[in-house]
Coordinates of C-alpha atoms in Angstrom, one line a residue:
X296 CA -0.7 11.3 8.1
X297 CA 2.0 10.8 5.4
X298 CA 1.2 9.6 2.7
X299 CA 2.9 6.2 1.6
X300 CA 5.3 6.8 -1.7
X301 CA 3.9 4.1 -4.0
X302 CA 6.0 1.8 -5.3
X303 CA 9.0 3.5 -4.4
X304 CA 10.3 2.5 -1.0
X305 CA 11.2 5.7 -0.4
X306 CA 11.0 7.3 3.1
X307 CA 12.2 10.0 5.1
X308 CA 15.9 9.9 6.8
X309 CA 16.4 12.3 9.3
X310 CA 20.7 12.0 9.8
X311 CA 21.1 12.3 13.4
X312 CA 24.3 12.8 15.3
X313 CA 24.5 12.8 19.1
X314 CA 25.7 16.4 20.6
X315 CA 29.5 16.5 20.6
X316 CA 31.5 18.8 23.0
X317 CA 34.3 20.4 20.8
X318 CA 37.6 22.2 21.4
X319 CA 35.3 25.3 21.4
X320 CA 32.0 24.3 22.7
X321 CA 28.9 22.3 21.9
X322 CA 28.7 21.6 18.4
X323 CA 26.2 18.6 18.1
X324 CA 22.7 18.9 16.2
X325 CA 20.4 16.8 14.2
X326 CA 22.8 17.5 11.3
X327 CA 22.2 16.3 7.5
X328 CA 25.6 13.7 7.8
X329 CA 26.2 12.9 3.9
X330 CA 25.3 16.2 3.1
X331 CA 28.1 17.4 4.9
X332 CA 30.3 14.8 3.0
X333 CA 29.0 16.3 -0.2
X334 CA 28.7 20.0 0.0
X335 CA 32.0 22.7 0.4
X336 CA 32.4 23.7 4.2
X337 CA 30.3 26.4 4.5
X338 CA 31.9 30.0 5.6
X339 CA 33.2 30.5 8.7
X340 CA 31.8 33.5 11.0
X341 CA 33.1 34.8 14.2
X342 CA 30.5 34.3 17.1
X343 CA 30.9 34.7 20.5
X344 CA 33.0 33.1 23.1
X345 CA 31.6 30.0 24.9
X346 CA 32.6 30.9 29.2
X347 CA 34.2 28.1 30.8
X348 CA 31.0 27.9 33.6
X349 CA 28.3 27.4 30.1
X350 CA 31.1 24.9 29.2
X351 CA 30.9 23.0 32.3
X352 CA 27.1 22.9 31.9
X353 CA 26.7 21.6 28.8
X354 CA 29.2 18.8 29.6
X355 CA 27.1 17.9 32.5
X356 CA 24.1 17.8 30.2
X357 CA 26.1 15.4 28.0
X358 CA 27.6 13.1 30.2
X359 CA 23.6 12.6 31.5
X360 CA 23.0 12.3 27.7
X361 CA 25.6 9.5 27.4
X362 CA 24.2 7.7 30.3
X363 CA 20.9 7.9 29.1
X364 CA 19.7 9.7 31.8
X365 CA 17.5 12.1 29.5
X366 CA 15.7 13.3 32.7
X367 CA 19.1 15.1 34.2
X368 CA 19.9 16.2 30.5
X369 CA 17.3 18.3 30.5
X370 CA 17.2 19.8 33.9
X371 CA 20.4 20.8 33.5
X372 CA 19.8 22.5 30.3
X373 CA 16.2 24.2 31.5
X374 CA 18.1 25.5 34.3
X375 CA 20.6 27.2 32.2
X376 CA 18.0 29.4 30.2
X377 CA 16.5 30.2 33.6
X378 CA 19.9 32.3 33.8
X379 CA 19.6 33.1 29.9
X380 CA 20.4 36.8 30.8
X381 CA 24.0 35.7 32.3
X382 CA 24.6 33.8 28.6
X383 CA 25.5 35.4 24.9
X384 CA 23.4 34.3 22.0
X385 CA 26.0 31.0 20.3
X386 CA 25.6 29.5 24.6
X387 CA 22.0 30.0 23.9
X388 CA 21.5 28.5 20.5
X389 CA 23.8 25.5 21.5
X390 CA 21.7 25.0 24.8
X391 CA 18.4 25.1 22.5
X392 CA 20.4 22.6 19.8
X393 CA 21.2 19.9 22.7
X394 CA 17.7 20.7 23.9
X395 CA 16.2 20.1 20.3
X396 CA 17.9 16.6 20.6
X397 CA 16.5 15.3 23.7
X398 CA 12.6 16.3 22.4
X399 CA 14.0 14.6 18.9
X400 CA 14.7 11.5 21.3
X401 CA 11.6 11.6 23.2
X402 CA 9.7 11.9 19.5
X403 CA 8.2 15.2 21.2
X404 CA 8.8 16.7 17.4
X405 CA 6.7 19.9 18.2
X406 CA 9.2 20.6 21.3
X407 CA 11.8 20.0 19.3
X408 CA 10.8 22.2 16.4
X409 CA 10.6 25.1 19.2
X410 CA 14.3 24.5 20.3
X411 CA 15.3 23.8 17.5
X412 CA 13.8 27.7 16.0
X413 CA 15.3 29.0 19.6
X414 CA 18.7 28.1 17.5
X415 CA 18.0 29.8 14.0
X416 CA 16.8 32.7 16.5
X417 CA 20.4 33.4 17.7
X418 CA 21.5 34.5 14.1
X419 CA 24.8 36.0 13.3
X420 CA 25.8 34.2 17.1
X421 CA 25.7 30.9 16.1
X422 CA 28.3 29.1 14.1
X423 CA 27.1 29.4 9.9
X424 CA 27.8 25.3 9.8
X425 CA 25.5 24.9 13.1
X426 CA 22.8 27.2 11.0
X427 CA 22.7 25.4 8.4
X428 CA 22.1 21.8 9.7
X429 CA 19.4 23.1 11.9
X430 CA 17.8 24.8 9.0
X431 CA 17.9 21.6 7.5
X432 CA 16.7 19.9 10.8
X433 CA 13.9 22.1 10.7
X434 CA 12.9 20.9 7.4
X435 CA 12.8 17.8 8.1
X436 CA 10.9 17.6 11.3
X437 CA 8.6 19.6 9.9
X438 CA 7.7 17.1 7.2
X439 CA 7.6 14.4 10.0
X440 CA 5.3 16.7 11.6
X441 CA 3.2 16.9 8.3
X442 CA 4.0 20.8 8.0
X443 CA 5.3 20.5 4.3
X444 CA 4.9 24.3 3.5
X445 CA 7.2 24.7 6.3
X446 CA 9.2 22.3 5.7
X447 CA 9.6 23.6 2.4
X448 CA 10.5 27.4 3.5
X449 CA 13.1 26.4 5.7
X450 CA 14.4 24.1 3.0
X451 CA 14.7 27.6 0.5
X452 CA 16.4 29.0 3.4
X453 CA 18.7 26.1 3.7
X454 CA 20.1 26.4 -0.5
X455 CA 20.7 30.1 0.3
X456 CA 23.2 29.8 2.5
X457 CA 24.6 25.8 2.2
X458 CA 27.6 25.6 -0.3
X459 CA 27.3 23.8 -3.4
X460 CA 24.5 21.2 -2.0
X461 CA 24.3 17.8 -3.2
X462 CA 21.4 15.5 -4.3
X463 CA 19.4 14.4 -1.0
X464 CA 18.5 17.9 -0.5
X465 CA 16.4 18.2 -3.9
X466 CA 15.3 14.4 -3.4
X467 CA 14.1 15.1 0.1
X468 CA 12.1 18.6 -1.3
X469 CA 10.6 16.0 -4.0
X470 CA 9.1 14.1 -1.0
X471 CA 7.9 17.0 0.2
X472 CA 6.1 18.3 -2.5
X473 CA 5.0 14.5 -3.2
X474 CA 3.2 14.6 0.0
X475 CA 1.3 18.2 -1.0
X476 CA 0.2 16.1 -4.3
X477 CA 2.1 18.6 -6.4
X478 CA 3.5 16.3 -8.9
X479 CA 5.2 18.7 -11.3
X480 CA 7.0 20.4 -8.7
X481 CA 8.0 17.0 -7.0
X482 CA 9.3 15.8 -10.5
X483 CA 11.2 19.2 -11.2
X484 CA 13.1 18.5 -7.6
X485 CA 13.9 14.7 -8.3
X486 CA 14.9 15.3 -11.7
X487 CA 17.5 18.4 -10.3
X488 CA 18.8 15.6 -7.7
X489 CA 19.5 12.9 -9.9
X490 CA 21.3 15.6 -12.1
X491 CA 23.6 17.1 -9.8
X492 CA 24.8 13.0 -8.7
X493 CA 25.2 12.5 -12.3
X494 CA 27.2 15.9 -12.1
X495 CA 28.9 14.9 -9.3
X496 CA 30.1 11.1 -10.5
X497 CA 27.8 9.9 -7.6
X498 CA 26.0 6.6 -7.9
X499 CA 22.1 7.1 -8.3
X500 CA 19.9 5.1 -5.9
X501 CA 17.1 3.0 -7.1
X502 CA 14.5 4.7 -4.8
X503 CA 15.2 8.0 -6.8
X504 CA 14.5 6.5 -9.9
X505 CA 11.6 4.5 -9.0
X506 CA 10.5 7.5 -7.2
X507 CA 10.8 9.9 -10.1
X508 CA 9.3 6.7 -12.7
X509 CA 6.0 6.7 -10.4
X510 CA 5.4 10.3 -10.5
X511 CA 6.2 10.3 -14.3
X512 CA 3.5 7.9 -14.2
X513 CA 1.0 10.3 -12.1
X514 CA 1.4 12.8 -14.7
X515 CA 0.8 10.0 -18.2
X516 CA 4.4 10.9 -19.3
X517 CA 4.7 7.8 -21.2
X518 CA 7.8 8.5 -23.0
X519 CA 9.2 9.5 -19.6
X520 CA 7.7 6.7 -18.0
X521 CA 9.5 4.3 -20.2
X522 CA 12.8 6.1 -20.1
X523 CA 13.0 5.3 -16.1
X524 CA 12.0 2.3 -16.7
X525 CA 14.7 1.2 -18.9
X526 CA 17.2 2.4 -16.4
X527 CA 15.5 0.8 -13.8
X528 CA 15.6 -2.8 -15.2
X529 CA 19.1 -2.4 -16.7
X530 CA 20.6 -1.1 -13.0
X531 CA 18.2 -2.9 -10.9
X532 CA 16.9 -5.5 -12.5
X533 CA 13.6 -6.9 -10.6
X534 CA 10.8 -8.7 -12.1
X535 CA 7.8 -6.0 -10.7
X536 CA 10.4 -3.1 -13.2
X537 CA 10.1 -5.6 -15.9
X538 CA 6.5 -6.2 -15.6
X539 CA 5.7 -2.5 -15.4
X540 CA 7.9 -1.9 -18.4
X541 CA 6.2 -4.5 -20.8
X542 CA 2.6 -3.7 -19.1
X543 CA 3.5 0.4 -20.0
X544 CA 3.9 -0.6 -23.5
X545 CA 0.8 -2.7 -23.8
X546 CA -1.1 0.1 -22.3
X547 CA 0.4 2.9 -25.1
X548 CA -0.3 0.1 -27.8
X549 CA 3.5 -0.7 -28.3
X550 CA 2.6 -4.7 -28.4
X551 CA 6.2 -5.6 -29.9
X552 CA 8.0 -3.6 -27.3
X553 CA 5.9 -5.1 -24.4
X554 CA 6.5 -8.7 -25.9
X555 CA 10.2 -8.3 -26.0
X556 CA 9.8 -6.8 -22.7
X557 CA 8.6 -9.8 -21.6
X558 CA 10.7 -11.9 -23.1
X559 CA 14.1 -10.3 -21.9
X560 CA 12.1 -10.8 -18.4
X561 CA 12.0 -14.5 -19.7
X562 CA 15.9 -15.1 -20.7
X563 CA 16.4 -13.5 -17.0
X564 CA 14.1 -15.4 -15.2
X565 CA 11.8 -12.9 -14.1
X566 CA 8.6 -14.6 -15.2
X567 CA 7.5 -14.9 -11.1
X568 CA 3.4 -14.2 -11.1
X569 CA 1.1 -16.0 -13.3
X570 CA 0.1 -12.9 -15.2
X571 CA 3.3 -12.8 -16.2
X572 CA 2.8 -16.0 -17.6
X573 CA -0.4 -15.3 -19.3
X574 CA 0.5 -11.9 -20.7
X575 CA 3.4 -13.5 -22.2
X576 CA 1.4 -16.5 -23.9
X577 CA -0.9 -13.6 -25.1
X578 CA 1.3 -11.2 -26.4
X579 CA 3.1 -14.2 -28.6
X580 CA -0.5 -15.5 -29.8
X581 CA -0.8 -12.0 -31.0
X582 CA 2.3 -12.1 -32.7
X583 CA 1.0 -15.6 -34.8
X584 CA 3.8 -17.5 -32.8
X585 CA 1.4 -20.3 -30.9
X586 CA 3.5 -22.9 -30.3
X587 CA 5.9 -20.6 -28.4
X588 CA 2.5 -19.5 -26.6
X589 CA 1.7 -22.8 -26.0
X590 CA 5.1 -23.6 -24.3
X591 CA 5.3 -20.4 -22.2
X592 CA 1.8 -21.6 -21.1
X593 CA 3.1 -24.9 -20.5
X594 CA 5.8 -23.8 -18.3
X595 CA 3.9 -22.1 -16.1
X596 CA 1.4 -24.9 -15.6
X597 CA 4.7 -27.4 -14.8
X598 CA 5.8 -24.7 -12.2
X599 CA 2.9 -24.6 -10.6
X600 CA 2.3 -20.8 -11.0
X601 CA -0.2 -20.7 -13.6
X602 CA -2.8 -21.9 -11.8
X603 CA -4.7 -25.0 -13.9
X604 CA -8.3 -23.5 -14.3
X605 CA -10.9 -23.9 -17.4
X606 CA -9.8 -20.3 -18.8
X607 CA -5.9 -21.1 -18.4
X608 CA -6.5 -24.8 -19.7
X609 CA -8.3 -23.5 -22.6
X610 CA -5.6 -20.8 -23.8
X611 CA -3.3 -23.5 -23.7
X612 CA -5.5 -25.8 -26.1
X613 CA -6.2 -22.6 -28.1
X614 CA -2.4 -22.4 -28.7
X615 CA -1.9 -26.0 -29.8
X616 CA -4.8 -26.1 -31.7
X617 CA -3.3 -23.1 -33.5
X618 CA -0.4 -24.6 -33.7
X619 CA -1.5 -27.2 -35.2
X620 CA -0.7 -29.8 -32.4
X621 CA -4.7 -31.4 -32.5
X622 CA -3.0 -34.2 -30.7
X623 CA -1.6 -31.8 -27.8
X624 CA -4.7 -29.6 -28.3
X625 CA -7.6 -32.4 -27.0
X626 CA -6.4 -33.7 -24.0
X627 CA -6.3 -30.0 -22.3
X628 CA -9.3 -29.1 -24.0
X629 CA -11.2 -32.0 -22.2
X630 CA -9.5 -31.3 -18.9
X631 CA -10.7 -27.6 -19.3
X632 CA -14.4 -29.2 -20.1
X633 CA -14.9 -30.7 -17.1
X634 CA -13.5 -28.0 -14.9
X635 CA -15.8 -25.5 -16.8
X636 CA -19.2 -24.6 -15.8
X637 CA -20.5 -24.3 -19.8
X638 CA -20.3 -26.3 -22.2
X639 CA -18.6 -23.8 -24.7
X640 CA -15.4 -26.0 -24.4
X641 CA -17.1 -29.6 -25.1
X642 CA -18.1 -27.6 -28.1
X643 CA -14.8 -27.1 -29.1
X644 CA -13.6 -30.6 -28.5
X645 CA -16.4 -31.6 -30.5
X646 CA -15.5 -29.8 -33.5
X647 CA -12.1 -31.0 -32.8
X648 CA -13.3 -34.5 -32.7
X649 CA -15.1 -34.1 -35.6
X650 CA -12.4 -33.0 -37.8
X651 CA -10.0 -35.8 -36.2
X652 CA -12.8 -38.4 -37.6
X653 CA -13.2 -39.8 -33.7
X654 CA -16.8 -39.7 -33.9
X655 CA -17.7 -41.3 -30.8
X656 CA -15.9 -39.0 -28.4
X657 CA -17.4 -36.3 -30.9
X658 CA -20.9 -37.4 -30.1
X659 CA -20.2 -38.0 -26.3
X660 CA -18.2 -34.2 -26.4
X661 CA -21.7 -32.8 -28.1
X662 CA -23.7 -34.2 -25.3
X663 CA -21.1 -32.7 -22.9
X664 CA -21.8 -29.4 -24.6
X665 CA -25.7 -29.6 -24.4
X666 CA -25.9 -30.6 -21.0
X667 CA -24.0 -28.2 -19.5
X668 CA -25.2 -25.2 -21.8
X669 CA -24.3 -21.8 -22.4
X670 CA -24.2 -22.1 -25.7
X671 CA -24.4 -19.4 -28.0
X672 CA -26.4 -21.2 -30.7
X673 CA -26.9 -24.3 -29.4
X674 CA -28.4 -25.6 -33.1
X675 CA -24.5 -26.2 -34.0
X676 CA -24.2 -28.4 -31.5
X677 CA -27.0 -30.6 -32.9
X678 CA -25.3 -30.5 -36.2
X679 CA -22.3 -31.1 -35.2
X680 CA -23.2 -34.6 -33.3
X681 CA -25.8 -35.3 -36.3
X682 CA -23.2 -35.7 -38.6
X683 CA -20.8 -37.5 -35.9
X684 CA -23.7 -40.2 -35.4
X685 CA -24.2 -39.8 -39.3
X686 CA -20.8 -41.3 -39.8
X687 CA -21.1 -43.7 -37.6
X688 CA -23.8 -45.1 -39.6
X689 CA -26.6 -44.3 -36.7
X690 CA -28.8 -43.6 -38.8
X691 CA -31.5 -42.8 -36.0
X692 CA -29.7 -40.9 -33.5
X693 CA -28.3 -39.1 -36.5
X694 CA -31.7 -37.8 -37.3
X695 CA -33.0 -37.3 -34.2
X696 CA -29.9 -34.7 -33.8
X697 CA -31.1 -33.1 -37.0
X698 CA -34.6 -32.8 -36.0
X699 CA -33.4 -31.5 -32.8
X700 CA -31.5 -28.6 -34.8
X701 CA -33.9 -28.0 -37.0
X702 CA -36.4 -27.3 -33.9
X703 CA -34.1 -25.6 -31.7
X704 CA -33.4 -23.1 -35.0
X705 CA -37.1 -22.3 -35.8
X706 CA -37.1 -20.9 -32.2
X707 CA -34.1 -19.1 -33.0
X708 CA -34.8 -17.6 -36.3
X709 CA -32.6 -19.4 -37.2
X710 CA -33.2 -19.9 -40.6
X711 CA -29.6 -21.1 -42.2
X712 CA -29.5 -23.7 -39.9
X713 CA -32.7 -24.6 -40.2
X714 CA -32.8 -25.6 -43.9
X715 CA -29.1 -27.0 -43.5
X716 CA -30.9 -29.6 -40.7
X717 CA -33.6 -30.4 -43.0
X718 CA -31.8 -30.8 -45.8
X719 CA -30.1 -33.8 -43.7
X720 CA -33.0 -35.1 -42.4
X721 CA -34.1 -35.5 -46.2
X722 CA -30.6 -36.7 -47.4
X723 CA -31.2 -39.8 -43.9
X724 CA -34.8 -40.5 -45.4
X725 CA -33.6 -41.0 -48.6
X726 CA -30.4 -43.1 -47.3
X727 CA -32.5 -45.1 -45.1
X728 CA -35.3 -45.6 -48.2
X729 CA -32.2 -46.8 -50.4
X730 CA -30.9 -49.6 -48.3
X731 CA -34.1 -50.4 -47.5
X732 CA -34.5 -51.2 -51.0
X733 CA -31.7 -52.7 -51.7
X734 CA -32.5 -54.9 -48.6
X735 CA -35.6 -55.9 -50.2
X736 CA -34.3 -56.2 -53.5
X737 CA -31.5 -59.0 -52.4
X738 CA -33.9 -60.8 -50.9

């Protein structure tokens, strides 16, 4: 089956145009209609007459073909090759051409190869301009018909003798060598297409160069990569080119580029997915610039399109804390906390709480922490609410914390910790001995 042209939205256009009775005859094929626009006339030849009794046939066969009566079409024109011998080789070739139509119609493409070769079999007979769009004809049916070599020969035929040819043939032979995984050759054809509209003054589509980007992109041609790209978001601005463009330059280590990428993608309101957002806010923390992270972040989570999860929540308190916006930073850290399954962000918090001198939502974040787990090193925890309790004069709980830390980090090793908890526990006993003294004393 053919494969699908990622990213692209490029696909196969076979022109077709209905068989026409002419001044002279039957001229109609499945003929390549802007390439005709585009290309010189190609040279006359002198063929052979067309008798008024062939003539009278073929209108038949058309007037059934403009009724839709496909059926009588085609009688009409099977009976004619019966008598073959009685016709010269142009009434032949345009019997096979309106014959190639009708198995185009009936999507019978292996038929309508057959007629269609019946034509090109005719040689010198046949008109050069009929040739020629049935060469073409044959190209593409046979890359319907996944027969790309073929389609590919015919299509070397075809340059030979068509005048001056313009893009969509060399786009169309990219497809074809796109679909026989031969990515340099592809490239080599979409890059010749492109060159000759350029050449030509014609406006480029957006399919070529998206075409040409992805195959770029097959072969790790970053520079080339990039170079569609930036045509592709100034002429066709879309978010996805944007987003590829600023993810390209992540990927090659270019971490300026990809955040100005993102932020022209910003200024044109592009930011759609909530990667986007993220990769934005992450890119600018990068860059030292949290508060601008923090309001990217922010933005997403008022539009609804970053999503309000414990990871998401968390960046965002990240960037305020960084930021220096404690006050911004601790309500979205405790709304990350309790959507989170550890308790690595009610450590956090506490810390926070800590150095914000709010002891008791310090202690009640440390328990948070602890009950939830997942802790790295769980003995900072126990010293963190020790000295919480510590300064809210509870005594007690304050050394129960410390005994707890000192426990926890003799199972751990751990043995900084360890003498930092018992040096508190010491510094309590000795607090606690003092104003017990002085209790006594002032009695």
């Amino acid at each position: 089956m053919l494969k699908r042209i990622i990213g692209t939205g490029c696909a196969l256009a076979l022109y077709l145009a209905a068989p026409l009775l002419g001044e002279l005859g039957v001229s109609g094929s499945v003929a390549l209609a802007q390439e005709e626009s585009e290309a010189e006339q190609v040279e006359t030849r002198r063929v052979p007459s067309m008798s008024e009794a062939t003539f009278k046939k073929l209108s038949e066969a058309q007037e059934a073909i403009d009724a839709k009566d496909l059926a009588t079409a085609k009688q009409v024109l099977t009976g004619m090759l019966d008598r073959r011998d009685r016709m010269n080789g142009n009434e032949i070739g345009q019997v096979y051409n309106m014959l190639g139509f009708l198995y185009f119609s009936e999507e019978n493409y292996g038929a309508a190869i057959d007629a269609y070769r019946n034509v090109i079999a005719q040689g010198e007979d046949i008109p050069a301009g009929l040739e020629v769009t049935t060469l073409y004809t044959l190209a593409q049916l046979s890359f319907v018909n996944e027969q790309y070599q073929q389609a590919l020969d015919y299509m070397e035929t075809w340059i030979t003798k068509a005048n001056n040819p313009g893009a969509d043939p060399y786009i169309f032979m990219c497809q074809v060598y796109y679909q026989m995984d031969d990515y340099p050759s592809a490239t080599r054809q979409c890059e010749r297409g492109i060159s000759v509209a350029q050449e030509r003054g014609v406006e480029t589509k957006e399919q070529w160069w998206a075409l040409l980007n992805f195959l770029y992109y097959e072969q790790e041609n970053w520079p080339k990569v990039l170079e569609t790209l930036e045509v592709l978001v100034k002429r066709f601005p879309k978010a996805d080119y944007w987003r590829r463009l600023a993810g390209i330059h992540g990927q090659i280590g270019n971490d300026q580029e990809s955040l100005w990428s993102y932020e022209a993608a910003d200024v044109g309101g592009f930011l759609e997915r909530q990667s986007d957002f993220t990769n934005y806010a992450g890119l600018l923390m990068q860059q030292e610039v949290p508060f601008r992270a923090a309001r990217v972040l922010e933005r997403g989570l008022e539009k609804e399109v970053v999503e309000r999860t414990d990871r998401n929540l968390q960046s965002l308190g990240q960037a305020w804390q960084l930021a220096q916006e404690v006050d911004k930073a601790i309500p979205v850290f405790l709304e990350a906390a309790k959507l989170s399954d550890e308790g690595k962000i009610y450590e956090r918090l506490a810390s926070l709480y800590l150095d914000d001198d709010q002891f008791q939502n310090c202690v009640e974040a440390a328990n948070g922490a602890l009950q939830k787990g997942g802790l790295r090193a769980p003995q900072n925890m126990y010293v963190i609410r020790g000295m919480c309790q510590y300064n809210m004069d509870d005594m007690t709980a304050a050394r129960e914390s410390f005994v707890e830390c000192r426990t926890v980090s003799r199972r751990e090793d751990d043995d900084p910790n360890r003498r930092i908890c018992q040096q508190w526990i010491t510094h309590i006993d000795r607090e606690v001995e003092r104003d017990e003294q002085l209790r006594r004393a002032s009695i």
